[in-house]
Short mmCIF file of C-alpha atoms in Angstrom, two decimals:
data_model
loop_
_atom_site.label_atom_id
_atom_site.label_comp_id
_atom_site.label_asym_id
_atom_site.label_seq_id
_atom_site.Cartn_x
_atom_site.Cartn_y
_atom_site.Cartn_z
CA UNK A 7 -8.69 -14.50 11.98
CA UNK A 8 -8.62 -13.27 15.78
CA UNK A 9 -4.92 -12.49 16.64
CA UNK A 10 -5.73 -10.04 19.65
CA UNK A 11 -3.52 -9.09 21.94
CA UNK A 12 -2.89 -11.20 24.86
CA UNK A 13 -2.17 -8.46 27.13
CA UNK A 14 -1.36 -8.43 30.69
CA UNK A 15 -2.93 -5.14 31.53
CA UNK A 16 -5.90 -3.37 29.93
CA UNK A 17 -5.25 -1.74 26.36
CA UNK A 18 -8.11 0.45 24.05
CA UNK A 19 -9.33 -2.00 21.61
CA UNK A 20 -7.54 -0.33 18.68
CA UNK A 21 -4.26 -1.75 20.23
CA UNK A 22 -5.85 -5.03 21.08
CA UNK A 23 -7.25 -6.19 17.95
CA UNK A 24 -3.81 -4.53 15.60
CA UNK A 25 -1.58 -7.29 14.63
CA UNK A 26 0.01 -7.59 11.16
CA UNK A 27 -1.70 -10.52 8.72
CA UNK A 28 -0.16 -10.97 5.44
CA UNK A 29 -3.23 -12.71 3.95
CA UNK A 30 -4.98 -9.89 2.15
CA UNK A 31 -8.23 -9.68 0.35
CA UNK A 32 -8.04 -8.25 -3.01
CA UNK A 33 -11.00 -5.89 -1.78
CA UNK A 34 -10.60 -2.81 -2.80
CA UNK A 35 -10.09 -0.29 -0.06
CA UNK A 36 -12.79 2.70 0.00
CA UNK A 37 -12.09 6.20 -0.34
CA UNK A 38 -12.83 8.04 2.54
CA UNK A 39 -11.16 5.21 4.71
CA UNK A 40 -8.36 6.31 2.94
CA UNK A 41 -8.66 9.46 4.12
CA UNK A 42 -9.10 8.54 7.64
CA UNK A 43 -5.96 6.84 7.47
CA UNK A 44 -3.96 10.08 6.31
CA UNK A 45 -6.34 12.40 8.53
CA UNK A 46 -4.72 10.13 11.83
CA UNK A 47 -1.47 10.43 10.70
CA UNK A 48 -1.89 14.26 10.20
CA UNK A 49 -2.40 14.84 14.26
CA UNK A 50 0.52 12.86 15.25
CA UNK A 51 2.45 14.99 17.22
CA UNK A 52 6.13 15.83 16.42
CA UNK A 53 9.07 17.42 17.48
CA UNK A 54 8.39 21.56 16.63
CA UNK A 55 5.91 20.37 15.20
CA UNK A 56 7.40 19.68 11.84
CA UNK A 57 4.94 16.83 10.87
CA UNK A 58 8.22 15.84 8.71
CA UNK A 59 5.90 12.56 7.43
CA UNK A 60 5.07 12.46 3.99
CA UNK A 61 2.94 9.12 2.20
CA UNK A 62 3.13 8.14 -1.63
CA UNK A 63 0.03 6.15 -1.83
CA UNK A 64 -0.11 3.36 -4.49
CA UNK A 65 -3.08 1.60 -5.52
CA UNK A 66 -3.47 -1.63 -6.96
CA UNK A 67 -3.41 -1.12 -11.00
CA UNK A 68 -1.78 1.74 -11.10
CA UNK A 69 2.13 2.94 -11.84
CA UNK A 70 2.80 3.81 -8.37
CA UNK A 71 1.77 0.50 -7.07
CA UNK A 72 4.04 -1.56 -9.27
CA UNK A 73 6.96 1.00 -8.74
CA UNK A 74 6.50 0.60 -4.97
CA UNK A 75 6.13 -3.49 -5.44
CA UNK A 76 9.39 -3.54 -7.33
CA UNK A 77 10.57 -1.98 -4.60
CA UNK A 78 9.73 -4.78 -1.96
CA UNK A 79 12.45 -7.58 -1.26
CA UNK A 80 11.25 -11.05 -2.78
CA UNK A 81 9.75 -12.66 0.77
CA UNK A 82 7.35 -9.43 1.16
CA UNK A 83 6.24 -9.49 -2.62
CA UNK A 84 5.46 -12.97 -2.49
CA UNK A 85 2.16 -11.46 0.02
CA UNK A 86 1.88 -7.97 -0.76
CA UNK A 87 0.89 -7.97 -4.22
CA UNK A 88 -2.43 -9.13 -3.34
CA UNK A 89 -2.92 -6.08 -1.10
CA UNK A 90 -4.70 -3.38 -2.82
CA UNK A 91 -2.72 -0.51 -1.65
CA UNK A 92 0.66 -0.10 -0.88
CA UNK A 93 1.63 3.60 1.08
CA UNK A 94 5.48 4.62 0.69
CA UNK A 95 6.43 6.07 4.36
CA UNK A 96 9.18 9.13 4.00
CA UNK A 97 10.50 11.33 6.12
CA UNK A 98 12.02 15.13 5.55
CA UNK A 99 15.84 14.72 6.92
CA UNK A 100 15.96 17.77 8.02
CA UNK A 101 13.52 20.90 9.69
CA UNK A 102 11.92 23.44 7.60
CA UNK A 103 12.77 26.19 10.05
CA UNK A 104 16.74 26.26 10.31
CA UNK A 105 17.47 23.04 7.56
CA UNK A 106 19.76 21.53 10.71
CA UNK A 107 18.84 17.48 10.37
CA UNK A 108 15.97 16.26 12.23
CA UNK A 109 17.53 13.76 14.69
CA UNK A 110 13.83 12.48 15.40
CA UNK A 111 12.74 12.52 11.61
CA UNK A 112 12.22 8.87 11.61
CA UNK A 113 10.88 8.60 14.78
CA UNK A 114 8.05 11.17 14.26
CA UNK A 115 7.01 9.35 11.50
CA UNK A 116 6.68 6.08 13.31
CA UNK A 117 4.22 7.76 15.35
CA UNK A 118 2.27 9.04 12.22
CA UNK A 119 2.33 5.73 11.03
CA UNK A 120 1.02 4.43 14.53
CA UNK A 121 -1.83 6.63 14.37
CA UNK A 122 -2.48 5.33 10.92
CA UNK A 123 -2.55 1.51 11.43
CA UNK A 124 -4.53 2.07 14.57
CA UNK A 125 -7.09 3.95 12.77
CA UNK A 126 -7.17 1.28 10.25
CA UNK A 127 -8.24 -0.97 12.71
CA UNK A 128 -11.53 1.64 13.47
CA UNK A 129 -12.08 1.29 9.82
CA UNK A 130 -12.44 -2.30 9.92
CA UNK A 131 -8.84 -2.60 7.86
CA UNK A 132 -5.68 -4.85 8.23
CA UNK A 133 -2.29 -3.40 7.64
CA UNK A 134 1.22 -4.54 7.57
CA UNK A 135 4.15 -2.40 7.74
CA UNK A 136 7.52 -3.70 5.85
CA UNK A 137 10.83 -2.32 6.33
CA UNK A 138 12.31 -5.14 3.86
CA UNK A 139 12.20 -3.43 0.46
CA UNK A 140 14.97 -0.82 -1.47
CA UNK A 141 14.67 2.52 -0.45
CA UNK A 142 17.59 3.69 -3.12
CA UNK A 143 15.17 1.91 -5.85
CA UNK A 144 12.41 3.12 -4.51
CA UNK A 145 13.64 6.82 -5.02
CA UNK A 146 14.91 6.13 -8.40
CA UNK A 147 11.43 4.91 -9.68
CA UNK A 148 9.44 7.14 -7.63
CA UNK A 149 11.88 10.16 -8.07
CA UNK A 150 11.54 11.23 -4.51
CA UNK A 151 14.03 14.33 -3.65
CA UNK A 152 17.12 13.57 -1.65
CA UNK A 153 15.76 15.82 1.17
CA UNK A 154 13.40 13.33 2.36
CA UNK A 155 14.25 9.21 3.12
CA UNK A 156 12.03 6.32 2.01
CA UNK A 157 11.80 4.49 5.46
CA UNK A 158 9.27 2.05 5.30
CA UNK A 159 6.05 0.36 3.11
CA UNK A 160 2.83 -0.15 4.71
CA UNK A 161 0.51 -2.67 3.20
CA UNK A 162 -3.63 -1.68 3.41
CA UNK A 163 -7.06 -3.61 2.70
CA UNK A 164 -9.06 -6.38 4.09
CA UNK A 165 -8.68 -9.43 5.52
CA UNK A 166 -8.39 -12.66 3.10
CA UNK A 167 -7.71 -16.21 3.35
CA UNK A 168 -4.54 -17.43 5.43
CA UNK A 169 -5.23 -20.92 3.82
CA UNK A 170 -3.68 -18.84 0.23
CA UNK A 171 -0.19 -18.11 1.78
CA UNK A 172 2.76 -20.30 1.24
CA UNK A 173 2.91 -22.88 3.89
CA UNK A 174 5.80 -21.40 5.83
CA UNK A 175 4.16 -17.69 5.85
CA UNK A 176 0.58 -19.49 6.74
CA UNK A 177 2.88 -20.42 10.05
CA UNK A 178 3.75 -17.20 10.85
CA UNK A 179 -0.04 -16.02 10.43
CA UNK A 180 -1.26 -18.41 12.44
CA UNK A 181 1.40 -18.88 15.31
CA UNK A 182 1.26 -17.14 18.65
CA UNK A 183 2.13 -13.40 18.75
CA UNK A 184 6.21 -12.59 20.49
CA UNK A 185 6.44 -9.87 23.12
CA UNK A 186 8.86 -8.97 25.75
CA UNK A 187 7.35 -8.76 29.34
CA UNK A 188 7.11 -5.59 30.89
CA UNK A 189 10.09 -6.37 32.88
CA UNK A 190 12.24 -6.71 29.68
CA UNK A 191 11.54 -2.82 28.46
CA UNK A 192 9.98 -0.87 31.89
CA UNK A 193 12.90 0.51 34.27
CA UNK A 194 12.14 2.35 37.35
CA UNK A 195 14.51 3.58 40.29
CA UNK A 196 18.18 2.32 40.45
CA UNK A 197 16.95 0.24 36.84
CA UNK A 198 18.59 0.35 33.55
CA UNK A 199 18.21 -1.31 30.79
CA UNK A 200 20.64 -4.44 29.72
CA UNK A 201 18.40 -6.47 27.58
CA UNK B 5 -9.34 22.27 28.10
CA UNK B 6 -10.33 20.54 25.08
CA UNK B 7 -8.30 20.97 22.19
CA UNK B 8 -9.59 18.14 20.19
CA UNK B 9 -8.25 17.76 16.23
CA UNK B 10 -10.49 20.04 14.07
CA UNK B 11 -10.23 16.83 11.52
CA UNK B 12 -11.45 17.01 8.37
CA UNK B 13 -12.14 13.09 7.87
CA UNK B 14 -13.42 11.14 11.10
CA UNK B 15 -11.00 9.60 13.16
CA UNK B 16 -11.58 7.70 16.00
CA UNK B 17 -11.59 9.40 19.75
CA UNK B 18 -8.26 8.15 20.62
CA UNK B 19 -6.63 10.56 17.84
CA UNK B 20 -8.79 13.19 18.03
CA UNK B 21 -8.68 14.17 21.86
CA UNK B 22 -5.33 13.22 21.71
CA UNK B 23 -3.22 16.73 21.89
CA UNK B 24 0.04 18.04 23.97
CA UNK B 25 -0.79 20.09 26.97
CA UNK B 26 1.99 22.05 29.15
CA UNK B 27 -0.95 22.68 31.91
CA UNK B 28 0.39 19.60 34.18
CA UNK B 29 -1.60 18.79 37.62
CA UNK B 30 0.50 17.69 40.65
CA UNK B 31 -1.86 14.49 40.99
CA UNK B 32 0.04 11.41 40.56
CA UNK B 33 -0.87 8.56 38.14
CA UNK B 34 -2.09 5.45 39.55
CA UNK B 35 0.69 2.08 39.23
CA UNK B 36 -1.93 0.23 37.00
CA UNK B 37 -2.88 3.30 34.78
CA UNK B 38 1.03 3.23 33.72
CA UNK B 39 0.71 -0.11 33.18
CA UNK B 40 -1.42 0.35 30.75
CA UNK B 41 0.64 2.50 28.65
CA UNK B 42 3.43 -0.09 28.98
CA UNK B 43 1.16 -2.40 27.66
CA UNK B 44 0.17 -0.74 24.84
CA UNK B 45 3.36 -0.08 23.73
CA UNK B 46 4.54 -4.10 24.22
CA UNK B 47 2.24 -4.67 21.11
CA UNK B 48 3.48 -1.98 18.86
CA UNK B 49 4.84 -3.41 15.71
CA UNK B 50 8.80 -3.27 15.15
CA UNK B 51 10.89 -5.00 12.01
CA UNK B 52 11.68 -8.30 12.98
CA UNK B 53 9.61 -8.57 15.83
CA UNK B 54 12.63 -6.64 17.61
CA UNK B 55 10.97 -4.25 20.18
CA UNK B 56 13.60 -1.97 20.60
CA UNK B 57 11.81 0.28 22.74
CA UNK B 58 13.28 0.90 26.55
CA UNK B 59 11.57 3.28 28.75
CA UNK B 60 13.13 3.95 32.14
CA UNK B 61 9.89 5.61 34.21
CA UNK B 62 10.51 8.42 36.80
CA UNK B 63 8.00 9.02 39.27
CA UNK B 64 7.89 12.97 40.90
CA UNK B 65 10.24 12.59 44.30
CA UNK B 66 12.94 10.12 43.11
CA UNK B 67 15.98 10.04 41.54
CA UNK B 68 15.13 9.00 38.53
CA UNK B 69 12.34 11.75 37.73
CA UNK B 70 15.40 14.20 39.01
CA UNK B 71 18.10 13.08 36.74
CA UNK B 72 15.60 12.83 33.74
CA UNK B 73 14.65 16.51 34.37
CA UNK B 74 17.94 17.45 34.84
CA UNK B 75 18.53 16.54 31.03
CA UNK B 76 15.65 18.87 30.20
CA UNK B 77 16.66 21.55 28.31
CA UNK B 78 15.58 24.78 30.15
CA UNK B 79 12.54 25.66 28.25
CA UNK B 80 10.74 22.15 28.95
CA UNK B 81 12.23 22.00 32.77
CA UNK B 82 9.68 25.25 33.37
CA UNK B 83 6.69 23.29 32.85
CA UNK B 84 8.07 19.76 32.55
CA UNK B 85 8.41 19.51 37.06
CA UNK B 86 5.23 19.49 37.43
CA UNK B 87 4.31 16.27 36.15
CA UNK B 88 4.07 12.95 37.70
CA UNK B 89 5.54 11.13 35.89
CA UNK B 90 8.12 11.37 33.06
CA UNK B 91 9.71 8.33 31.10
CA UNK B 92 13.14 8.50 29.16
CA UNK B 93 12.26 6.71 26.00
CA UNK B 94 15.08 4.60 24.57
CA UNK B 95 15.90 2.43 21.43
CA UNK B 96 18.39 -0.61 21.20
CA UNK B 97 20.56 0.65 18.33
CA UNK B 98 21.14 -3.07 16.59
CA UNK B 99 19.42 -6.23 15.87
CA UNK B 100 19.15 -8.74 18.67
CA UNK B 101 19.79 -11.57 16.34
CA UNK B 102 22.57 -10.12 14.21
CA UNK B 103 23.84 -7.07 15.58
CA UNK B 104 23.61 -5.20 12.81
CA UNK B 105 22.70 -1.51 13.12
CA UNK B 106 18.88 -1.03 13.31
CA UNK B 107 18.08 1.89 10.86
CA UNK B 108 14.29 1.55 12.27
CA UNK B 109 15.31 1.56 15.86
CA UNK B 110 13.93 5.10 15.77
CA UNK B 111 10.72 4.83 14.05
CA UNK B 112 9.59 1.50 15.76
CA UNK B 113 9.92 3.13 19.37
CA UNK B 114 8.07 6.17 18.20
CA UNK B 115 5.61 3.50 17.01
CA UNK B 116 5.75 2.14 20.48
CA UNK B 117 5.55 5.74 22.11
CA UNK B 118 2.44 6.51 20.03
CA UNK B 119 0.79 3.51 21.07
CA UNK B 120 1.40 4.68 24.88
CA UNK B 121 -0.33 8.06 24.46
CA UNK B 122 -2.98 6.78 22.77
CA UNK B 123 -3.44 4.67 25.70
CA UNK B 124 -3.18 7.43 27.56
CA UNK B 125 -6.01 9.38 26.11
CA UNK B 126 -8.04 5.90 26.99
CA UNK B 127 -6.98 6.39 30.47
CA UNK B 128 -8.10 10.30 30.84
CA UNK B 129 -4.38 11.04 31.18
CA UNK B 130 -2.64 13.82 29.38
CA UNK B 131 1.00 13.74 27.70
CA UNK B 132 3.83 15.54 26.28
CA UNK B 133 6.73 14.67 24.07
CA UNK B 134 9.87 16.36 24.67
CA UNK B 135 13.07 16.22 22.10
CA UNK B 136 14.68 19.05 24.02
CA UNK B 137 16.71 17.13 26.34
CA UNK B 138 20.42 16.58 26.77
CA UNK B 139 20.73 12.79 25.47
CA UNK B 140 24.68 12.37 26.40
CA UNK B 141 23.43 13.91 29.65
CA UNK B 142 20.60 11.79 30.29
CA UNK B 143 23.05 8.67 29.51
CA UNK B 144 25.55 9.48 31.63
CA UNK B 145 22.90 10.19 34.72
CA UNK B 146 21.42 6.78 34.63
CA UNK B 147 24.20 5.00 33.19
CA UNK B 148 22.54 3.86 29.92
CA UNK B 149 24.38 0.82 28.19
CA UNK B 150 26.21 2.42 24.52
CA UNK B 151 24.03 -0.14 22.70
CA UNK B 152 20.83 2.46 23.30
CA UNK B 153 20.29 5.69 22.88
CA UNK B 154 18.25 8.07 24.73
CA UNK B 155 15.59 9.83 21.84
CA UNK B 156 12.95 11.37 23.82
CA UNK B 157 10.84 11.79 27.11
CA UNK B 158 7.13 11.92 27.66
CA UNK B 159 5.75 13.73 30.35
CA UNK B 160 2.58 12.07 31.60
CA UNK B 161 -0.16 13.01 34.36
CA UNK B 162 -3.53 14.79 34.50
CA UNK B 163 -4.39 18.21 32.84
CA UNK B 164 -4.13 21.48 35.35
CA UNK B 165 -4.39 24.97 35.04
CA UNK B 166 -3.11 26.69 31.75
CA UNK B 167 -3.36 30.23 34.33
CA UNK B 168 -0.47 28.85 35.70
CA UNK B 169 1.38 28.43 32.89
CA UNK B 170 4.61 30.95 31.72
CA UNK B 171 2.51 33.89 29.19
CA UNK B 172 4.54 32.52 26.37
CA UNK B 173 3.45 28.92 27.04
CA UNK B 174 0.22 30.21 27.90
CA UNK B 175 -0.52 31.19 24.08
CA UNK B 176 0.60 28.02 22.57
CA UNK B 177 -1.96 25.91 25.25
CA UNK B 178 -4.74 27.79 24.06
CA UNK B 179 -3.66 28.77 20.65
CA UNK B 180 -4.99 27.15 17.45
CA UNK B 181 -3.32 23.37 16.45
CA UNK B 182 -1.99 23.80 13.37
CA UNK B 183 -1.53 21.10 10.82
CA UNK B 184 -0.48 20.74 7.41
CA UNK B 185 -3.22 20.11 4.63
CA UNK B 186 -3.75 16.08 3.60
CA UNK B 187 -2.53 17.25 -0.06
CA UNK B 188 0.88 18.63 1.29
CA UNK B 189 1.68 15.13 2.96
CA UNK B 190 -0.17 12.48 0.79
CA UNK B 191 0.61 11.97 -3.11
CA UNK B 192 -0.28 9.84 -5.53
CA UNK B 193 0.24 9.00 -8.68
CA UNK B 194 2.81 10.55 -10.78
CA UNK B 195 2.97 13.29 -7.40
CA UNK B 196 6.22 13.37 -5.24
CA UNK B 197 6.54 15.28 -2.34
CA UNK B 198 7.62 18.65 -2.78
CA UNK B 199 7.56 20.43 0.30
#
């Protein structure tokens, strides 16, 4: 399915063709477009550079997966289980230089996980990022240290059939993509934002 | 100066050429080249379709760019003046439709703001992220609503001349990008992150 962007002014096609499907293939995802997800990520840029991103990658079969499923509230396992890999987005709290928090710790790894989903899109993949799931259960099961936060899932793989979703997610795949005009979020002289 | 990722899996062009200069050129950026990296943020991803992002955009001569390098802390404000263009980035700290704190306020706009200079790359512009700023004092300039908060600025424009750069600043423009390896961010199963 063809969910572009219907955008106002020109974008790179990476942008364009991103959106967020939740009907997954079961097709396994290779390898080395693995690793050019995790290689994107890697030249994010971030605040003194503390690349503070860190990605537990399940795959589909395996304990990690399943830990990382149970995770998931019930409306996002109801899709995500078909998708064959499931990557755990956390983020160090604080720097590694003076242990002070990192005030931009989650925002750094957004942009990681930008570069990631956009490169996913070179490789020919869908993704779908969740923030609905248990991040205290998720670092039970996955015993992640308390120095870093579990902030978000991101679903990986190929494109499936919409017709397989439950009718009122098939809606949601299939609608019109939502997004604020420029007006609503760009503020120039004398402007400030009140949306 | 190219300073391209020395990646160790392919990534596409956007992320590779992508880097953060200091070496700013006075030339301004054309209206619709910004509105391009408006656009490409608009179709970032964000939980609940929320699109917290807010950028307020000053352009070099008005009182915007002034009060948004006034918030500068003095390190950035020595290289930071010569560009263009710089944007306070903002996120809306709660949920439109419940008002409920937003704990991934943060990471969607640094979705959003990756999406921008990824753009920019596409649009031979250059840009730098700055966390060194004075957020209260940025607020308080251009009389930003309590319901946002003020996380970062991106300097945008055209690369310069790195000779006219501070010698400090000098070394880290044409110094080595350093990264962390894929196997001190990425784990699998039965790893955790460690480091």
């Amino acid at each position: 399915m063809d969910k572009a962007a219907h955008n106002i002014y020109p974008v790179n096609e990476l942008v364009r063709k991103r959106w967020s499907p939740r009907a997954f293939s079961e097709k396994p995802v290779e390898e080395e477009k693995l690793n050019s997800l995790f290689e994107a990520a890697r030249w994010a840029p971030s605040a003194f550079n503390e690349q503070p991103w860190r990605f537990i990658v399940g795959r589909k079969g395996n304990e990690v997966y399943d830990k990382i499923m149970q995770s998931l509230v019930e409306w996002n396992r109801q899709w995500a289980g078909r998708a064959p890999v499931l990557v755990l987005n956390l983020a160090r709290k604080t720097f590694s230089h003076n242990n002070k928090p990192n005030g931009v710790a989650l925002y750094d790894l957004g942009q990681a996980v930008a570069f990631m989903i956009l490169e996913a899109v070179n490789q020919g993949l869908i993704s779908h990022e969740m923030s609905g799931f248990d991040a205290g259960e998720a670092a039970r099961l996955l015993e992640i240290p308390e120095s870093f936060q579990a902030v978000s899932v991101t679903a990986f793989g190929y494109y499936g059939d919409p017709d397989a979703l439950p009718r009122d997610m098939y809606e949601s795949e299939t609608g019109k993509r939502q997004r604020k005009n420029p007006g609503e979020i760009v503020f120039g002289a004398g402007g400030r934002p009140v949306v």
